[in-house]
Amino acid sequence: MAKKTLVLVFHPGLNTQSHVNKTLADAAAELDNVTVRDEYALYPDGKIDVAAEQAAIEAADRIVFQFPLWWFSSPALLKTWEDEVLQHGWAYGSEGHAFEGKEFQVAVSTGSPEANYQPDGANKFVIDQVLVPFQGTANYISATWVKPFVTFGAFGITDEALAEAAKNYQALLAK
């Protein structure tokens, strides 16, 4: 049986500026076991409904943060979301067990190609190194870290490559 999956999309221009994340979010939303939440559409003022976000987490078996990689990090609302939603006593601490038994993953897009994410590439780091803070968060909240889903080269991706990425994303989420 497929895991009940919650995809939290963090892109401030999902419907107007994002070709890759919009395509991936739409592909994910086609699956019966997946709920997609466009966090910037839900919280355009940055004021997060913590209770609603926590309830969505509690109803899922797998949580995916989907976002474009910006300056080797995430869009600002994702950091705000973490600061507000991942509360002591709920997500971590002696009484915080909300993520135990749940999978945690990121689905990230990069503007530059995979060749840039190599020790000898322009960015000097492989993508797993860049995403260590998210893996650290998963560890801290006692979630099971799952290998990231990465779509490299968003600035120059072909329609064919994006269609293939969307198909692969669906296959991953359908499990």
PDB file of C-alpha atoms in Angstrom:
ATOM      1  CA  MET A   1       0.000   0.000   0.000  1.00  0.00           C
ATOM      2  CA  ALA A   2       1.295   3.458  -0.895  1.00  0.00           C
ATOM      3  CA  LYS A   3       2.360   5.743   1.922  1.00  0.00           C
ATOM      4  CA  LYS A   4       0.112   8.689   2.679  1.00  0.00           C
ATOM      5  CA  THR A   5       2.365  11.494   1.509  1.00  0.00           C
ATOM      6  CA  LEU A   6       2.301  15.212   2.251  1.00  0.00           C
ATOM      7  CA  VAL A   7       4.209  17.412  -0.193  1.00  0.00           C
ATOM      8  CA  LEU A   8       4.813  20.900   1.161  1.00  0.00           C
ATOM      9  CA  VAL A   9       5.792  23.152  -1.732  1.00  0.00           C
ATOM     10  CA  PHE A  10       7.769  26.283  -0.922  1.00  0.00           C
ATOM     11  CA  HIS A  11       8.062  28.497  -4.008  1.00  0.00           C
ATOM     12  CA  PRO A  12       6.838  32.111  -3.853  1.00  0.00           C
ATOM     13  CA  GLY A  13       6.014  32.182  -7.570  1.00  0.00           C
ATOM     14  CA  LEU A  14       4.852  28.630  -8.099  1.00  0.00           C
ATOM     15  CA  ASN A  15       2.185  29.514 -10.658  1.00  0.00           C
ATOM     16  CA  THR A  16       3.969  32.442 -12.287  1.00  0.00           C
ATOM     17  CA  GLN A  17       7.732  31.880 -12.114  1.00  0.00           C
ATOM     18  CA  SER A  18       8.279  28.157 -11.725  1.00  0.00           C
ATOM     19  CA  HIS A  19       8.379  25.755 -14.598  1.00  0.00           C
ATOM     20  CA  VAL A  20      10.049  22.884 -12.727  1.00  0.00           C
ATOM     21  CA  ASN A  21       8.404  23.042  -9.289  1.00  0.00           C
ATOM     22  CA  LYS A  22       4.968  23.700 -10.792  1.00  0.00           C
ATOM     23  CA  THR A  23       5.311  20.658 -13.066  1.00  0.00           C
ATOM     24  CA  LEU A  24       6.495  18.460 -10.191  1.00  0.00           C
ATOM     25  CA  ALA A  25       3.762  19.689  -7.839  1.00  0.00           C
ATOM     26  CA  ASP A  26       1.102  19.052 -10.482  1.00  0.00           C
ATOM     27  CA  ALA A  27       2.482  15.551 -11.090  1.00  0.00           C
ATOM     28  CA  ALA A  28       2.426  14.812  -7.362  1.00  0.00           C
ATOM     29  CA  ALA A  29      -1.147  16.096  -7.022  1.00  0.00           C
ATOM     30  CA  GLU A  30      -2.337  13.540  -9.583  1.00  0.00           C
ATOM     31  CA  LEU A  31      -1.627  10.705  -7.127  1.00  0.00           C
ATOM     32  CA  ASP A  32      -4.366   9.495  -4.791  1.00  0.00           C
ATOM     33  CA  ASN A  33      -1.970   8.984  -1.874  1.00  0.00           C
ATOM     34  CA  VAL A  34      -0.490  12.494  -2.079  1.00  0.00           C
ATOM     35  CA  THR A  35      -1.658  15.806  -0.661  1.00  0.00           C
ATOM     36  CA  VAL A  36       0.122  18.871  -2.044  1.00  0.00           C
ATOM     37  CA  ARG A  37       0.125  22.124  -0.106  1.00  0.00           C
ATOM     38  CA  ASP A  38       1.369  25.328  -1.772  1.00  0.00           C
ATOM     39  CA  GLU A  39       2.678  27.026   1.344  1.00  0.00           C
ATOM     40  CA  TYR A  40       3.174  30.466  -0.214  1.00  0.00           C
ATOM     41  CA  ALA A  41      -0.401  30.432  -1.527  1.00  0.00           C
ATOM     42  CA  LEU A  42      -1.664  29.381   1.909  1.00  0.00           C
ATOM     43  CA  TYR A  43       0.414  31.981   3.759  1.00  0.00           C
ATOM     44  CA  PRO A  44       1.094  34.966   1.487  1.00  0.00           C
ATOM     45  CA  ASP A  45       1.553  37.136   4.568  1.00  0.00           C
ATOM     46  CA  GLY A  46       4.002  34.665   6.139  1.00  0.00           C
ATOM     47  CA  LYS A  47       1.683  33.965   9.066  1.00  0.00           C
ATOM     48  CA  ILE A  48       1.604  30.187   9.338  1.00  0.00           C
ATOM     49  CA  ASP A  49      -1.359  28.308  10.808  1.00  0.00           C
ATOM     50  CA  VAL A  50       0.727  26.053  13.039  1.00  0.00           C
ATOM     51  CA  ALA A  51      -2.192  23.863  14.127  1.00  0.00           C
ATOM     52  CA  ALA A  52      -3.213  23.211  10.503  1.00  0.00           C
ATOM     53  CA  GLU A  53       0.359  22.360   9.497  1.00  0.00           C
ATOM     54  CA  GLN A  54       0.812  20.045  12.463  1.00  0.00           C
ATOM     55  CA  ALA A  55      -2.483  18.293  11.709  1.00  0.00           C
ATOM     56  CA  ALA A  56      -1.371  17.760   8.095  1.00  0.00           C
ATOM     57  CA  ILE A  57       1.920  16.268   9.319  1.00  0.00           C
ATOM     58  CA  GLU A  58       0.150  13.988  11.778  1.00  0.00           C
ATOM     59  CA  ALA A  59      -2.079  12.621   8.999  1.00  0.00           C
ATOM     60  CA  ALA A  60       0.878  11.667   6.777  1.00  0.00           C
ATOM     61  CA  ASP A  61       3.346   8.781   6.677  1.00  0.00           C
ATOM     62  CA  ARG A  62       5.872  10.656   4.546  1.00  0.00           C
ATOM     63  CA  ILE A  63       6.616  14.385   4.458  1.00  0.00           C
ATOM     64  CA  VAL A  64       8.342  15.974   1.480  1.00  0.00           C
ATOM     65  CA  PHE A  65       9.655  19.538   1.409  1.00  0.00           C
ATOM     66  CA  GLN A  66       9.675  20.602  -2.254  1.00  0.00           C
ATOM     67  CA  PHE A  67      11.530  23.800  -3.128  1.00  0.00           C
ATOM     68  CA  PRO A  68      14.050  25.455  -5.419  1.00  0.00           C
ATOM     69  CA  LEU A  69      17.548  25.684  -4.034  1.00  0.00           C
ATOM     70  CA  TRP A  70      18.320  29.367  -3.492  1.00  0.00           C
ATOM     71  CA  TRP A  71      21.763  30.439  -2.304  1.00  0.00           C
ATOM     72  CA  PHE A  72      22.456  26.887  -1.108  1.00  0.00           C
ATOM     73  CA  SER A  73      19.343  27.001   1.043  1.00  0.00           C
ATOM     74  CA  SER A  74      15.576  27.227   0.782  1.00  0.00           C
ATOM     75  CA  PRO A  75      13.068  30.021   0.235  1.00  0.00           C
ATOM     76  CA  ALA A  76      12.476  32.056   3.391  1.00  0.00           C
ATOM     77  CA  LEU A  77       9.019  30.702   4.198  1.00  0.00           C
ATOM     78  CA  LEU A  78      10.440  27.205   4.643  1.00  0.00           C
ATOM     79  CA  LYS A  79      12.764  28.434   7.382  1.00  0.00           C
ATOM     80  CA  THR A  80       9.868  30.287   9.018  1.00  0.00           C
ATOM     81  CA  TRP A  81       7.769  27.112   8.739  1.00  0.00           C
ATOM     82  CA  GLU A  82      10.472  25.078  10.488  1.00  0.00           C
ATOM     83  CA  ASP A  83      10.880  27.683  13.243  1.00  0.00           C
ATOM     84  CA  GLU A  84       7.166  27.823  13.975  1.00  0.00           C
ATOM     85  CA  VAL A  85       5.816  24.336  13.232  1.00  0.00           C
ATOM     86  CA  LEU A  86       8.619  22.149  14.591  1.00  0.00           C
ATOM     87  CA  GLN A  87       7.847  22.976  18.187  1.00  0.00           C
ATOM     88  CA  HIS A  88       9.485  21.541  21.264  1.00  0.00           C
ATOM     89  CA  GLY A  89       7.147  19.028  22.837  1.00  0.00           C
ATOM     90  CA  TRP A  90       5.561  18.234  19.477  1.00  0.00           C
ATOM     91  CA  ALA A  91       8.375  17.607  16.971  1.00  0.00           C
ATOM     92  CA  TYR A  92      11.253  17.032  19.378  1.00  0.00           C
ATOM     93  CA  GLY A  93      12.128  16.869  23.048  1.00  0.00           C
ATOM     94  CA  SER A  94      11.101  14.261  25.575  1.00  0.00           C
ATOM     95  CA  GLU A  95       7.422  14.715  24.677  1.00  0.00           C
ATOM     96  CA  GLY A  96       7.922  15.428  20.950  1.00  0.00           C
ATOM     97  CA  HIS A  97       7.157  12.362  18.874  1.00  0.00           C
ATOM     98  CA  ALA A  98       5.186  13.712  15.880  1.00  0.00           C
ATOM     99  CA  PHE A  99       7.708  12.517  13.294  1.00  0.00           C
ATOM    100  CA  GLU A 100       8.614   9.148  14.753  1.00  0.00           C
ATOM    101  CA  GLY A 101       7.935   6.422  12.210  1.00  0.00           C
ATOM    102  CA  LYS A 102       7.528   8.950   9.395  1.00  0.00           C
ATOM    103  CA  GLU A 103       9.741   9.400   6.362  1.00  0.00           C
ATOM    104  CA  PHE A 104      11.196  12.818   5.632  1.00  0.00           C
ATOM    105  CA  GLN A 105      12.522  13.859   2.247  1.00  0.00           C
ATOM    106  CA  VAL A 106      13.302  16.906   0.168  1.00  0.00           C
ATOM    107  CA  ALA A 107      12.535  17.368  -3.519  1.00  0.00           C
ATOM    108  CA  VAL A 108      14.801  20.154  -4.653  1.00  0.00           C
ATOM    109  CA  SER A 109      15.481  21.830  -7.956  1.00  0.00           C
ATOM    110  CA  THR A 110      18.725  23.571  -8.807  1.00  0.00           C
ATOM    111  CA  GLY A 111      19.249  26.246 -11.414  1.00  0.00           C
ATOM    112  CA  SER A 112      22.624  24.918 -12.414  1.00  0.00           C
ATOM    113  CA  PRO A 113      23.510  21.482 -13.786  1.00  0.00           C
ATOM    114  CA  GLU A 114      24.675  18.492 -11.761  1.00  0.00           C
ATOM    115  CA  ALA A 115      28.257  19.042 -12.960  1.00  0.00           C
ATOM    116  CA  ASN A 116      28.347  22.187 -10.809  1.00  0.00           C
ATOM    117  CA  TYR A 117      27.550  20.083  -7.724  1.00  0.00           C
ATOM    118  CA  GLN A 118      30.823  18.169  -7.669  1.00  0.00           C
ATOM    119  CA  PRO A 119      34.006  18.728  -5.626  1.00  0.00           C
ATOM    120  CA  ASP A 120      35.684  20.047  -8.774  1.00  0.00           C
ATOM    121  CA  GLY A 121      32.558  21.866 -10.041  1.00  0.00           C
ATOM    122  CA  ALA A 122      31.648  25.523  -9.705  1.00  0.00           C
ATOM    123  CA  ASN A 123      29.853  25.019  -6.371  1.00  0.00           C
ATOM    124  CA  LYS A 124      32.538  22.725  -4.821  1.00  0.00           C
ATOM    125  CA  PHE A 125      29.953  20.604  -2.995  1.00  0.00           C
ATOM    126  CA  VAL A 126      27.813  17.637  -3.963  1.00  0.00           C
ATOM    127  CA  ILE A 127      24.089  18.161  -3.465  1.00  0.00           C
ATOM    128  CA  ASP A 128      23.971  15.834  -0.441  1.00  0.00           C
ATOM    129  CA  GLN A 129      26.431  18.150   1.323  1.00  0.00           C
ATOM    130  CA  VAL A 130      24.304  21.189   0.540  1.00  0.00           C
ATOM    131  CA  LEU A 131      21.237  19.443   1.970  1.00  0.00           C
ATOM    132  CA  VAL A 132      22.879  18.332   5.238  1.00  0.00           C
ATOM    133  CA  PRO A 133      20.818  20.827   7.319  1.00  0.00           C
ATOM    134  CA  PHE A 134      17.625  19.071   6.200  1.00  0.00           C
ATOM    135  CA  GLN A 135      19.077  15.673   7.024  1.00  0.00           C
ATOM    136  CA  GLY A 136      20.095  17.075  10.403  1.00  0.00           C
ATOM    137  CA  THR A 137      16.538  18.262  10.965  1.00  0.00           C
ATOM    138  CA  ALA A 138      15.205  14.805  10.094  1.00  0.00           C
ATOM    139  CA  ASN A 139      17.592  13.253  12.590  1.00  0.00           C
ATOM    140  CA  TYR A 140      16.698  15.765  15.294  1.00  0.00           C
ATOM    141  CA  ILE A 141      12.957  15.195  14.965  1.00  0.00           C
ATOM    142  CA  SER A 142      13.409  11.391  14.808  1.00  0.00           C
ATOM    143  CA  ALA A 143      12.131  11.064  11.245  1.00  0.00           C
ATOM    144  CA  THR A 144      13.612   8.628   8.747  1.00  0.00           C
ATOM    145  CA  TRP A 145      15.707  10.529   6.190  1.00  0.00           C
ATOM    146  CA  VAL A 146      15.052   9.467   2.605  1.00  0.00           C
ATOM    147  CA  LYS A 147      17.412  10.167  -0.275  1.00  0.00           C
ATOM    148  CA  PRO A 148      16.565  13.558  -1.825  1.00  0.00           C
ATOM    149  CA  PHE A 149      14.844  13.846  -5.190  1.00  0.00           C
ATOM    150  CA  VAL A 150      16.864  16.348  -7.192  1.00  0.00           C
ATOM    151  CA  THR A 151      16.067  18.018 -10.487  1.00  0.00           C
ATOM    152  CA  PHE A 152      19.266  19.635 -11.701  1.00  0.00           C
ATOM    153  CA  GLY A 153      19.592  22.398 -14.279  1.00  0.00           C
ATOM    154  CA  ALA A 154      16.168  24.018 -14.019  1.00  0.00           C
ATOM    155  CA  PHE A 155      17.343  27.079 -15.933  1.00  0.00           C
ATOM    156  CA  GLY A 156      18.019  25.036 -19.060  1.00  0.00           C
ATOM    157  CA  ILE A 157      15.894  21.923 -18.647  1.00  0.00           C
ATOM    158  CA  THR A 158      14.220  20.604 -21.779  1.00  0.00           C
ATOM    159  CA  ASP A 159      10.545  19.734 -21.885  1.00  0.00           C
ATOM    160  CA  GLU A 160      11.514  16.092 -22.358  1.00  0.00           C
ATOM    161  CA  ALA A 161      13.834  16.068 -19.340  1.00  0.00           C
ATOM    162  CA  LEU A 162      11.208  17.793 -17.196  1.00  0.00           C
ATOM    163  CA  ALA A 163       8.547  15.285 -18.275  1.00  0.00           C
ATOM    164  CA  GLU A 164      10.936  12.482 -17.314  1.00  0.00           C
ATOM    165  CA  ALA A 165      11.608  14.126 -13.931  1.00  0.00           C
ATOM    166  CA  ALA A 166       7.861  14.452 -13.289  1.00  0.00           C
ATOM    167  CA  LYS A 167       7.354  10.778 -14.173  1.00  0.00           C
ATOM    168  CA  ASN A 168      10.185   9.758 -11.831  1.00  0.00           C
ATOM    169  CA  TYR A 169       8.785  11.974  -9.052  1.00  0.00           C
ATOM    170  CA  GLN A 170       5.367  10.360  -9.395  1.00  0.00           C
ATOM    171  CA  ALA A 171       6.909   6.881  -9.302  1.00  0.00           C
ATOM    172  CA  LEU A 172       8.795   7.760  -6.126  1.00  0.00           C
ATOM    173  CA  LEU A 173       5.747   9.242  -4.411  1.00  0.00           C
ATOM    174  CA  ALA A 174       3.438   6.415  -5.489  1.00  0.00           C
ATOM    175  CA  LYS A 175       5.355   3.906  -3.350  1.00  0.00           C
TER     176      LYS A 175
END
